[in-house]
Tab-separated table of C-alpha atoms in Angstrom:
chain	number	residue	atom	x	y	z
A	1	MET	CA	9.918	-11.542	-19.175
A	2	SER	CA	9.094	-14.906	-20.842
A	3	ASP	CA	6.878	-17.612	-19.349
A	4	LEU	CA	7.399	-17.869	-15.622
A	5	ASP	CA	9.772	-20.534	-14.334
A	6	PRO	CA	7.656	-23.107	-12.460
A	7	HIS	CA	10.508	-23.404	-9.956
A	8	ASP	CA	10.332	-19.741	-8.970
A	9	ASP	CA	9.159	-19.205	-5.421
A	10	LEU	CA	5.736	-17.565	-5.379
A	11	PRO	CA	6.884	-14.838	-2.905
A	12	ASP	CA	9.620	-13.879	-5.412
A	13	LEU	CA	6.954	-13.222	-8.021
A	14	ALA	CA	5.175	-10.791	-5.675
A	15	TYR	CA	7.615	-8.031	-6.705
A	16	PRO	CA	6.925	-7.954	-10.478
A	17	TYR	CA	3.249	-8.673	-9.734
A	18	ALA	CA	2.966	-5.661	-7.403
A	19	LEU	CA	4.800	-3.433	-9.895
A	20	ASP	CA	2.551	-4.518	-12.823
A	21	ALA	CA	5.656	-5.792	-14.620
A	22	LEU	CA	3.971	-8.975	-15.904
A	23	THR	CA	2.010	-9.645	-19.063
A	24	ASP	CA	-1.670	-10.572	-18.702
A	25	ALA	CA	-0.798	-14.229	-19.300
A	26	GLN	CA	1.956	-14.156	-16.674
A	27	ARG	CA	-0.325	-12.394	-14.204
A	28	ASP	CA	-2.946	-15.121	-14.730
A	29	GLN	CA	-0.242	-17.734	-14.173
A	30	VAL	CA	0.809	-16.126	-10.889
A	31	GLU	CA	-2.805	-15.991	-9.727
A	32	ARG	CA	-3.218	-19.699	-10.526
A	33	LEU	CA	-0.079	-20.447	-8.493
A	34	LEU	CA	-1.466	-18.316	-5.682
A	35	ALA	CA	-4.783	-20.191	-5.721
A	36	ARG	CA	-2.911	-23.518	-5.311
A	37	ALA	CA	-0.411	-22.267	-2.718
A	38	ASP	CA	-0.537	-23.193	0.942
A	39	GLU	CA	-1.887	-20.534	3.297
A	40	GLU	CA	1.533	-19.510	4.652
A	41	THR	CA	3.001	-18.972	1.179
A	42	ALA	CA	-0.124	-17.145	-0.020
A	43	ALA	CA	-0.009	-14.883	3.050
A	44	GLU	CA	3.672	-14.083	2.403
A	45	PHE	CA	2.894	-13.248	-1.239
A	46	ARG	CA	-0.011	-10.944	-0.311
A	47	ALA	CA	2.002	-9.220	2.415
A	48	THR	CA	4.843	-8.467	-0.025
A	49	VAL	CA	2.432	-7.131	-2.659
A	50	ARG	CA	0.767	-4.955	-0.038
A	51	GLU	CA	4.074	-3.544	1.240
A	52	VAL	CA	5.345	-2.740	-2.271
A	53	ARG	CA	2.090	-1.094	-3.332
A	54	GLU	CA	1.736	0.897	-0.115
A	55	THR	CA	5.298	2.160	-0.554
A	56	LEU	CA	4.498	3.263	-4.103
A	57	ALA	CA	1.215	4.810	-3.015
A	58	THR	CA	2.874	6.922	-0.331
A	59	MET	CA	5.557	8.375	-2.596
A	60	THR	CA	4.956	11.342	-4.888
A	61	ALA	CA	7.611	12.729	-7.229
A	62	VAL	CA	7.587	16.500	-6.801
A	63	ASP	CA	9.726	17.274	-9.833
A	64	ALA	CA	9.685	15.436	-13.145
A	65	VAL	CA	13.388	15.527	-13.911
A	66	PRO	CA	15.743	12.966	-15.457
A	67	ALA	CA	17.169	10.457	-13.010
A	68	PRO	CA	20.645	11.596	-11.931
A	69	ALA	CA	23.843	9.581	-11.894
A	70	GLU	CA	23.319	8.556	-8.261
A	71	VAL	CA	20.361	6.404	-9.279
A	72	GLU	CA	22.354	4.561	-11.955
A	73	ALA	CA	25.188	4.022	-9.488
A	74	ALA	CA	22.776	2.662	-6.877
A	75	LEU	CA	21.277	0.269	-9.397
A	76	GLN	CA	24.734	-0.967	-10.383
A	77	ARG	CA	25.644	-1.571	-6.721
A	78	ALA	CA	22.419	-3.529	-6.249
A	79	LEU	CA	23.109	-5.653	-9.335
A	80	ASP	CA	26.688	-6.274	-8.202
A	81	ALA	CA	25.376	-7.401	-4.808
A	82	ARG	CA	22.919	-9.719	-6.518
A	83	SER	CA	25.661	-11.279	-8.647
A	84	ALA	CA	27.952	-11.777	-5.648
A	85	THR	CA	25.215	-13.360	-3.537
A	86	ALA	CA	23.964	-15.559	-6.357
A	87	SER	CA	27.467	-17.047	-6.741
A	88	VAL	CA	27.344	-18.608	-3.284
A	89	THR	CA	23.603	-18.926	-2.561
A	90	PRO	CA	20.887	-20.721	-4.537
A	91	LEU	CA	19.028	-18.020	-6.440
A	92	ARG	CA	15.598	-19.232	-5.301
A	93	ARG	CA	16.509	-18.584	-1.667
A	94	ALA	CA	18.575	-15.461	-2.230
A	95	ARG	CA	16.251	-13.517	-4.512
A	96	PRO	CA	13.805	-12.061	-1.937
A	97	ARG	CA	16.600	-10.625	0.204
A	98	ILE	CA	18.468	-9.313	-2.851
A	99	LEU	CA	15.395	-7.621	-4.259
A	100	LEU	CA	14.556	-6.040	-0.920
A	101	ALA	CA	18.103	-4.718	-0.566
A	102	ALA	CA	18.124	-3.421	-4.136
A	103	ALA	CA	14.765	-1.724	-3.656
A	104	ALA	CA	15.905	-0.068	-0.448
A	105	VAL	CA	19.091	1.261	-2.073
A	106	LEU	CA	17.212	2.591	-5.095
A	107	VAL	CA	14.446	4.257	-3.098
A	108	ALA	CA	16.998	5.987	-0.880
A	109	ALA	CA	19.040	7.169	-3.869
A	110	ILE	CA	16.041	8.472	-5.789
A	111	ALA	CA	14.579	10.186	-2.746
A	112	ALA	CA	17.842	11.986	-2.044
A	113	ALA	CA	18.536	12.897	-5.656
A	114	ILE	CA	15.237	14.038	-7.140
A	115	GLY	CA	13.114	14.950	-4.152
A	116	ILE	CA	10.505	12.342	-3.373
A	117	THR	CA	8.163	13.352	-0.589
A	118	VAL	CA	6.673	10.648	1.563
A	119	TYR	CA	3.174	11.296	2.836
A	120	GLN	CA	3.516	11.992	6.522
A	121	ASN	CA	1.925	14.037	9.235
A	122	GLN	CA	3.127	17.633	9.257
A	123	THR	CA	2.747	17.858	13.010
A	124	GLY	CA	4.515	14.652	14.033
A	125	ASP	CA	4.117	10.909	14.436
A	126	PRO	CA	0.495	9.763	13.981
A	127	SER	CA	0.883	7.559	17.061
A	128	GLU	CA	1.166	10.709	19.192
A	129	THR	CA	-2.554	11.400	18.702
A	130	THR	CA	-5.036	8.828	19.966
A	131	ALA	CA	-8.538	8.208	18.681
A	132	GLN	CA	-9.952	9.339	22.021
A	133	GLN	CA	-8.067	12.634	21.800
A	134	VAL	CA	-9.546	13.210	18.334
A	135	LEU	CA	-13.073	12.361	19.474
A	136	ASP	CA	-12.800	14.552	22.598
A	137	HIS	CA	-11.223	17.577	20.915
A	138	ALA	CA	-13.177	20.843	21.031
A	139	ASP	CA	-13.444	21.298	17.256
A	140	THR	CA	-14.289	17.674	16.413
A	141	ARG	CA	-17.439	16.937	14.444
A	142	THR	CA	-18.668	13.392	13.841
A	143	ASP	CA	-20.371	12.090	10.698
A	144	THR	CA	-21.902	8.646	10.129
A	145	VAL	CA	-22.354	7.708	6.463
A	146	PRO	CA	-23.891	4.535	4.946
A	147	VAL	CA	-21.577	2.229	2.995
A	148	THR	CA	-22.680	0.755	-0.326
A	149	GLY	CA	-23.254	-2.955	0.258
A	150	GLY	CA	-24.204	-2.578	3.905
A	151	GLY	CA	-23.091	-1.039	7.170
A	152	SER	CA	-21.761	2.424	7.877
A	153	VAL	CA	-18.619	4.404	8.630
A	154	THR	CA	-18.271	6.916	11.442
A	155	VAL	CA	-15.615	9.611	11.138
A	156	GLY	CA	-14.659	12.041	13.898
A	157	ILE	CA	-12.873	14.972	12.246
A	158	SER	CA	-10.588	17.469	13.984
A	159	ARG	CA	-8.966	20.030	11.723
A	160	GLN	CA	-7.017	21.490	14.628
A	161	LEU	CA	-5.390	18.100	15.221
A	162	ASP	CA	-5.245	17.413	11.447
A	163	ALA	CA	-6.651	13.962	12.180
A	164	ALA	CA	-9.754	11.801	11.958
A	165	ALA	CA	-10.883	8.801	13.989
A	166	VAL	CA	-12.453	6.253	11.631
A	167	SER	CA	-14.549	3.205	12.519
A	168	PHE	CA	-16.917	0.882	10.663
A	169	ASP	CA	-20.083	-0.889	11.755
A	170	ALA	CA	-21.669	-3.966	10.127
A	171	VAL	CA	-19.668	-3.629	6.887
A	172	PRO	CA	-19.253	-7.098	5.313
A	173	ALA	CA	-15.796	-8.521	4.700
A	174	ALA	CA	-14.196	-7.805	1.335
A	175	PRO	CA	-14.733	-10.487	-1.325
A	176	THR	CA	-12.173	-13.265	-1.675
A	177	GLY	CA	-9.014	-11.979	-3.356
A	178	ARG	CA	-9.971	-8.356	-2.671
A	179	THR	CA	-9.296	-5.905	0.140
A	180	TYR	CA	-10.548	-2.570	1.404
A	181	GLN	CA	-8.304	0.440	0.835
A	182	MET	CA	-8.808	3.915	2.252
A	183	TRP	CA	-7.987	7.079	0.299
A	184	LEU	CA	-7.452	10.729	1.094
A	185	ILE	CA	-8.525	13.041	-1.705
A	186	PRO	CA	-7.306	16.677	-1.775
A	187	PRO	CA	-9.421	19.387	-3.430
A	188	GLY	CA	-9.015	18.974	-7.181
A	189	GLY	CA	-6.197	16.469	-6.705
A	190	GLN	CA	-5.484	12.766	-7.047
A	191	PRO	CA	-6.334	10.262	-4.287
A	192	HIS	CA	-3.455	8.898	-2.252
A	193	SER	CA	-3.586	5.816	-0.089
A	194	ALA	CA	-4.388	6.098	3.599
A	195	GLY	CA	-3.853	2.390	4.093
A	196	VAL	CA	-4.924	-1.097	3.104
A	197	LEU	CA	-7.404	-2.430	5.653
A	198	GLU	CA	-7.243	-6.190	6.047
A	199	THR	CA	-9.621	-5.750	8.986
A	200	LEU	CA	-11.942	-2.756	9.257
A	201	PRO	CA	-11.529	-0.824	12.526
A	202	ALA	CA	-14.584	-1.099	14.761
A	203	GLY	CA	-16.140	1.486	17.050
A	204	ARG	CA	-14.243	0.228	20.108
A	205	ALA	CA	-10.885	0.775	18.367
A	206	PRO	CA	-11.089	3.572	15.747
A	207	LEU	CA	-8.230	4.127	13.333
A	208	VAL	CA	-6.470	7.515	13.468
A	209	VAL	CA	-5.828	8.982	10.023
A	210	ARG	CA	-3.868	12.165	9.257
A	211	LEU	CA	-5.853	14.481	6.990
A	212	ASP	CA	-3.026	16.515	5.408
A	213	LEU	CA	-5.368	19.021	3.682
A	214	ALA	CA	-7.606	16.298	2.204
A	215	SER	CA	-11.224	17.243	1.596
A	216	THR	CA	-12.626	13.712	1.277
A	217	LEU	CA	-11.987	10.344	2.913
A	218	ALA	CA	-13.046	7.407	0.714
A	219	LEU	CA	-13.056	3.613	0.815
A	220	SER	CA	-12.841	1.334	-2.219
A	221	VAL	CA	-12.534	-2.393	-2.889
A	222	GLU	CA	-9.150	-3.198	-4.440
A	223	PRO	CA	-7.118	-6.262	-5.481
A	224	ALA	CA	-5.448	-8.149	-2.628
A	225	GLY	CA	-2.463	-6.134	-1.425
A	226	GLY	CA	-3.950	-2.786	-2.478
A	227	SER	CA	-3.383	-0.487	-5.438
A	228	PRO	CA	-1.271	2.625	-6.106
A	229	ALA	CA	-4.496	4.367	-7.214
A	230	PRO	CA	-8.183	3.433	-6.956
A	231	THR	CA	-9.340	0.871	-9.517
A	232	THR	CA	-13.034	0.947	-8.532
A	233	ASP	CA	-15.574	3.559	-7.529
A	234	PRO	CA	-15.620	4.242	-3.774
A	235	ILE	CA	-18.232	2.431	-1.732
A	236	VAL	CA	-18.306	5.404	0.634
A	237	ALA	CA	-16.943	8.960	0.542
A	238	VAL	CA	-17.009	11.242	3.576
A	239	PRO	CA	-16.547	15.018	3.177
A	240	LEU	CA	-13.966	16.313	5.641
A	241	ASP	CA	-14.730	20.043	5.383
């Protein structure tokens, strides 16, 4: 990609930005555009980056195999759709919808063809278990751990429910342009995202997190929108075993 077109909509640029498909110079240019953008446009950009990165963070390829023909066919269909739409709609306005449609087609094709597993609760929808049920369960133990920079996190852990109720107290807001992101870390494995936290859950409304065999729950400070993997050391790590 050459220098960015100044007429590109900033939300359009959220896709290559989130996928790290820009050069350092282009990334700096996007961040300058973001700094000058109105609040609504900036919020749309950050929301798109967050959604793309959370989708990437929750997908793990279980087999490293060459992409099959279905993926190439899906890509071609997406490109054909883009060409058809661009012929009747200004590209600036059409691009976000086209890219979202293309991404959806490709993710579905890849998932079906090469076996992508999406992190999910083995026992059902996380919404079926409430924070109060976790905290009241017979096997639940509760730990409160200090957070680097101030405040603390309280985690109620139930292995029988495969869930934790997480809340924070007196933890300062993330710095400008940064966000908090929670991670689940399996024994000897790589962290995977448990969510980007624009607002930290407080004691009156704990967040329910599925444990899925993780041995540690951690929190780090990441770029706005979150990251596919931690880019900083955790400011708190809570053992779950």
